[in-house]
Backbone as a chain_set.jsonl record, in Angstrom:
{"seq": "MKREHSFHIVLWVAAITFTCTRYLCAAIMCAGSLGDRGTYNMALETLGPFLPVMALMCLFGALMLSVADLVIVLRDRKSNKNK", "coords": {"N": [[159.594, 38.028, -153.162], [158.351, 40.363, -152.298], [155.852, 39.415, -151.644], [156.377, 37.859, -149.4], [157.065, 39.813, -147.515], [154.628, 41.164, -147.265], [153.077, 39.205, -146.059], [154.319, 38.99, -143.555], [153.769, 41.527, -142.6], [150.989, 41.383, -142.369], [150.76, 39.452, -140.344], [151.972, 40.848, -138.188], [150.299, 43.092, -137.98], [147.916, 41.851, -137.227], [148.741, 40.81, -134.756], [149.253, 43.186, -133.365], [146.684, 44.247, -133.348], [145.358, 42.367, -131.722], [146.755, 42.865, -129.335], [146.074, 45.549, -128.822], [143.313, 45.247, -128.433], [143.345, 43.727, -126.136], [144.396, 45.566, -124.268], [142.355, 47.422, -124.394], [140.217, 45.971, -123.296], [141.224, 45.703, -120.703], [141.286, 48.407, -119.98], [138.562, 49.031, -119.974], [137.72, 47.444, -117.855], [139.153, 48.624, -115.727], [138.237, 51.29, -115.788], [135.586, 50.94, -115.192], [135.721, 50.143, -112.549], [136.367, 52.446, -111.24], [134.18, 54.077, -111.252], [130.719, 54.278, -110.333], [130.047, 51.956, -107.873], [127.913, 50.12, -107.674], [126.85, 50.054, -110.297], [129.086, 49.081, -111.625], [129.385, 46.519, -110.454], [126.954, 45.371, -111.291], [127.36, 45.381, -114.057], [129.517, 43.599, -114.233], [128.285, 41.26, -113.337], [126.454, 40.93, -115.388], [128.016, 40.75, -117.747], [129.697, 38.735, -117.013], [132.6, 36.711, -117.05], [133.56, 37.817, -119.42], [135.211, 40.053, -120.367], [137.805, 39.723, -119.014], [138.44, 37.135, -119.993], [138.413, 37.569, -122.745], [140.533, 39.371, -122.91], [142.674, 37.7, -122.175], [142.548, 35.824, -124.268], [143.169, 37.463, -126.433], [145.776, 38.196, -125.75], [147.028, 35.674, -125.923], [146.555, 35.122, -128.639], [148.02, 37.21, -129.874], [150.598, 36.584, -129.026], [150.924, 34.056, -130.245], [150.785, 34.724, -132.987], [153.03, 36.36, -133.176], [155.054, 34.523, -132.55], [154.699, 32.765, -134.694], [155.459, 34.413, -136.835], [158.141, 34.827, -136.143], [159.152, 32.204, -136.361], [158.81, 31.788, -139.099], [160.545, 33.738, -140.149], [163.024, 32.845, -139.117], [163.16, 30.337, -140.344], [163.261, 31.091, -143.039], [165.7, 32.469, -143.061], [167.441, 30.381, -142.461], [167.055, 28.711, -144.684], [167.967, 30.386, -146.692], [170.607, 30.602, -145.969], [171.536, 28.061, -146.497], [171.61, 27.983, -149.229]], "CA": [[160.101, 38.709, -151.985], [157.343, 41.321, -151.85], [154.764, 38.643, -151.06], [156.813, 37.464, -148.058], [156.973, 40.974, -146.632], [153.22, 41.465, -146.996], [152.601, 38.211, -145.097], [154.836, 39.398, -142.247], [153.02, 42.715, -142.185], [149.66, 40.919, -141.945], [150.912, 38.823, -139.028], [152.251, 41.864, -137.176], [149.09, 43.915, -137.798], [146.988, 41.05, -136.434], [149.266, 40.762, -133.389], [149.031, 44.504, -132.771], [145.244, 44.362, -133.111], [145.064, 41.592, -130.522], [147.314, 43.56, -128.176], [145.238, 46.737, -128.563], [142.048, 44.782, -127.874], [143.63, 43.317, -124.755], [144.487, 46.764, -123.438], [141.019, 48.019, -124.358], [139.464, 45.213, -122.29], [141.741, 46.089, -119.382], [140.857, 49.781, -119.702], [137.135, 48.996, -119.632], [137.614, 46.898, -116.501], [139.668, 49.614, -114.763], [137.362, 52.462, -115.786], [134.358, 50.563, -114.496], [135.931, 50.044, -111.105], [136.52, 53.781, -110.673], [132.883, 54.757, -111.224], [129.725, 53.843, -109.357], [130.31, 50.559, -107.52], [126.733, 49.316, -107.992], [126.8, 49.876, -111.745], [130.213, 48.228, -111.985], [129.057, 45.144, -110.062], [125.892, 44.895, -112.168], [127.961, 45.108, -115.36], [130.301, 42.364, -114.109], [127.354, 40.135, -113.265], [125.834, 40.77, -116.698], [129.013, 40.3, -118.714], [130.413, 37.567, -116.537], [134.052, 36.828, -117.224], [133.839, 38.077, -120.837], [136.355, 40.937, -120.608], [139.096, 39.093, -118.695], [138.691, 36.016, -120.907], [138.755, 38.153, -124.047], [141.879, 39.928, -122.793], [143.618, 36.581, -122.212], [142.542, 35.266, -125.623], [143.902, 38.395, -127.29], [147.188, 38.048, -125.414], [147.471, 34.41, -126.497], [146.572, 35.285, -130.098], [149.144, 38.068, -130.263], [151.826, 35.816, -128.825], [151.015, 33.009, -131.263], [151.116, 35.349, -134.267], [154.42, 36.806, -133.105], [155.886, 33.32, -132.637], [154.612, 32.274, -136.073], [156.304, 35.27, -137.668], [159.533, 34.544, -135.793], [159.499, 30.907, -136.948], [158.927, 31.973, -140.549], [161.778, 34.495, -140.412], [164.17, 31.971, -138.863], [163.173, 29.309, -141.385], [163.731, 31.725, -144.27], [167.143, 32.744, -142.924], [168.145, 29.104, -142.539], [167.016, 28.223, -146.06], [168.848, 31.261, -147.486], [171.99, 30.3, -145.599], [171.889, 26.792, -147.127], [171.727, 28.159, -150.685]], "C": [[159.056, 39.674, -151.426], [156.198, 40.595, -151.152], [155.115, 38.212, -149.634], [156.699, 38.628, -147.079], [155.523, 41.302, -146.312], [152.643, 40.469, -145.996], [153.072, 38.551, -143.689], [154.076, 40.615, -141.72], [151.633, 42.321, -141.693], [149.746, 40.274, -140.564], [151.132, 39.86, -137.929], [151.05, 42.765, -136.939], [148.066, 43.148, -136.965], [147.445, 40.976, -134.978], [149.034, 42.092, -132.67], [147.556, 44.718, -132.461], [144.838, 43.593, -131.868], [145.566, 42.303, -129.27], [146.492, 44.794, -127.82], [143.905, 46.331, -127.946], [142.221, 44.351, -126.429], [143.683, 44.523, -123.834], [143.156, 47.494, -123.356], [140.153, 47.304, -123.319], [139.92, 45.58, -120.885], [141.306, 47.499, -119.009], [139.389, 49.831, -119.315], [136.96, 48.482, -118.207], [138.069, 47.928, -115.46], [138.748, 50.825, -114.664], [136.069, 52.155, -115.045], [134.536, 50.519, -112.997], [136.064, 51.414, -110.45], [135.189, 54.512, -110.522], [132.006, 54.273, -110.08], [129.881, 52.343, -109.104], [129.127, 49.651, -107.873], [126.623, 49.026, -109.478], [127.907, 48.94, -112.207], [129.919, 46.764, -111.648], [127.962, 44.563, -110.94], [126.444, 44.555, -113.552], [128.791, 43.822, -115.32], [129.405, 41.136, -114.041], [126.722, 39.864, -114.62], [126.816, 40.197, -117.709], [129.69, 39.01, -118.3], [131.91, 37.77, -116.746], [134.456, 37.189, -118.659], [135.095, 38.918, -121.048], [137.691, 40.313, -120.2], [139.441, 37.932, -119.623], [139.091, 36.539, -122.278], [140.165, 38.735, -124.016], [142.928, 38.816, -122.848], [143.685, 35.946, -123.598], [143.32, 36.163, -126.587], [145.399, 38.336, -127.015], [147.749, 36.778, -126.046], [147.55, 34.494, -128.021], [147.742, 36.121, -130.575], [150.468, 37.335, -130.099], [152.0, 34.749, -129.897], [151.362, 33.59, -132.634], [152.558, 35.838, -134.293], [155.381, 35.622, -133.217], [155.861, 32.757, -134.057], [155.491, 33.101, -137.003], [157.778, 35.01, -137.396], [159.999, 33.226, -136.403], [159.684, 31.036, -138.452], [160.213, 32.7, -140.897], [163.0, 33.607, -140.212], [164.286, 30.873, -139.915], [163.686, 29.878, -142.701], [165.225, 32.015, -144.211], [167.945, 31.453, -143.053], [168.17, 28.577, -143.974], [167.885, 29.094, -146.977], [170.311, 31.0, -147.199], [172.472, 29.019, -146.289], [172.073, 26.92, -148.63], [173.094, 28.556, -151.118]], "O": [[158.899, 39.784, -150.209], [155.637, 41.103, -150.181], [154.25, 38.202, -148.759], [156.279, 38.44, -145.937], [155.22, 41.687, -145.183], [151.808, 40.839, -145.17], [152.31, 38.417, -142.732], [153.783, 40.705, -140.528], [151.152, 42.87, -140.701], [148.897, 40.524, -139.709], [150.539, 39.758, -136.855], [150.803, 43.165, -135.801], [147.418, 43.727, -136.093], [146.623, 41.069, -134.066], [148.662, 42.111, -131.496], [147.213, 45.3, -131.432], [144.067, 44.093, -131.048], [144.871, 42.335, -128.254], [146.241, 45.054, -126.644], [143.418, 46.998, -127.033], [141.346, 44.584, -125.595], [143.094, 44.516, -122.753], [142.862, 48.123, -122.339], [139.44, 47.95, -122.552], [139.099, 45.748, -119.983], [140.99, 47.762, -117.849], [139.008, 50.592, -118.425], [136.155, 49.014, -117.442], [137.427, 48.078, -114.42], [138.506, 51.33, -113.568], [135.523, 53.013, -114.352], [133.606, 50.824, -112.25], [135.893, 51.537, -109.237], [135.087, 55.462, -109.747], [132.491, 53.908, -109.009], [129.849, 51.552, -110.047], [129.331, 48.525, -108.326], [126.339, 47.898, -109.88], [127.691, 48.102, -113.082], [130.174, 45.875, -112.46], [128.021, 43.388, -111.301], [126.045, 43.557, -114.152], [128.769, 43.043, -116.272], [129.722, 40.095, -114.616], [126.478, 38.711, -114.973], [126.486, 39.265, -118.443], [130.2, 38.273, -119.144], [132.414, 38.886, -116.627], [135.579, 36.897, -119.071], [135.963, 38.534, -121.833], [138.639, 40.371, -120.983], [140.601, 37.761, -119.998], [140.009, 36.008, -122.903], [140.911, 38.607, -124.987], [143.961, 38.974, -123.499], [144.765, 35.571, -124.054], [144.043, 35.671, -127.453], [146.204, 38.418, -127.942], [148.827, 36.804, -126.64], [148.501, 33.996, -128.624], [148.387, 35.783, -131.567], [151.357, 37.454, -130.941], [153.105, 34.557, -130.404], [152.158, 33.002, -133.366], [153.231, 35.741, -135.319], [156.403, 35.709, -133.898], [156.892, 32.319, -134.567], [156.187, 32.554, -137.858], [158.581, 34.978, -138.329], [161.119, 33.139, -136.908], [160.611, 30.457, -139.017], [160.903, 32.318, -141.842], [163.913, 33.611, -141.039], [165.39, 30.521, -140.329], [164.458, 29.224, -143.401], [165.937, 31.829, -145.198], [169.004, 31.434, -143.681], [169.189, 28.058, -144.428], [168.473, 28.589, -147.933], [171.16, 31.156, -148.076], [173.649, 28.892, -146.627], [172.651, 26.025, -149.247], [173.336, 28.738, -152.311]]}, "num_chains": 1, "name": "protein.A"}
């Protein structure tokens, strides 16, 4: 039972990490747009679509980990109900 809880905690910590990284990418993009326009445009040209793509990947990763945890919980409840 303890091992199952630790696995759920790992999934949720990973999902939270992905979500925090997504918001960090969004914050970097927003902060850059408020500063010097030339520096912001140069940074966008240098980085390309890295930050928006990374933000989307982190969103997708967090959603997939959350769905995986939900499936595991529902499967465990169903198997416990059948016992």
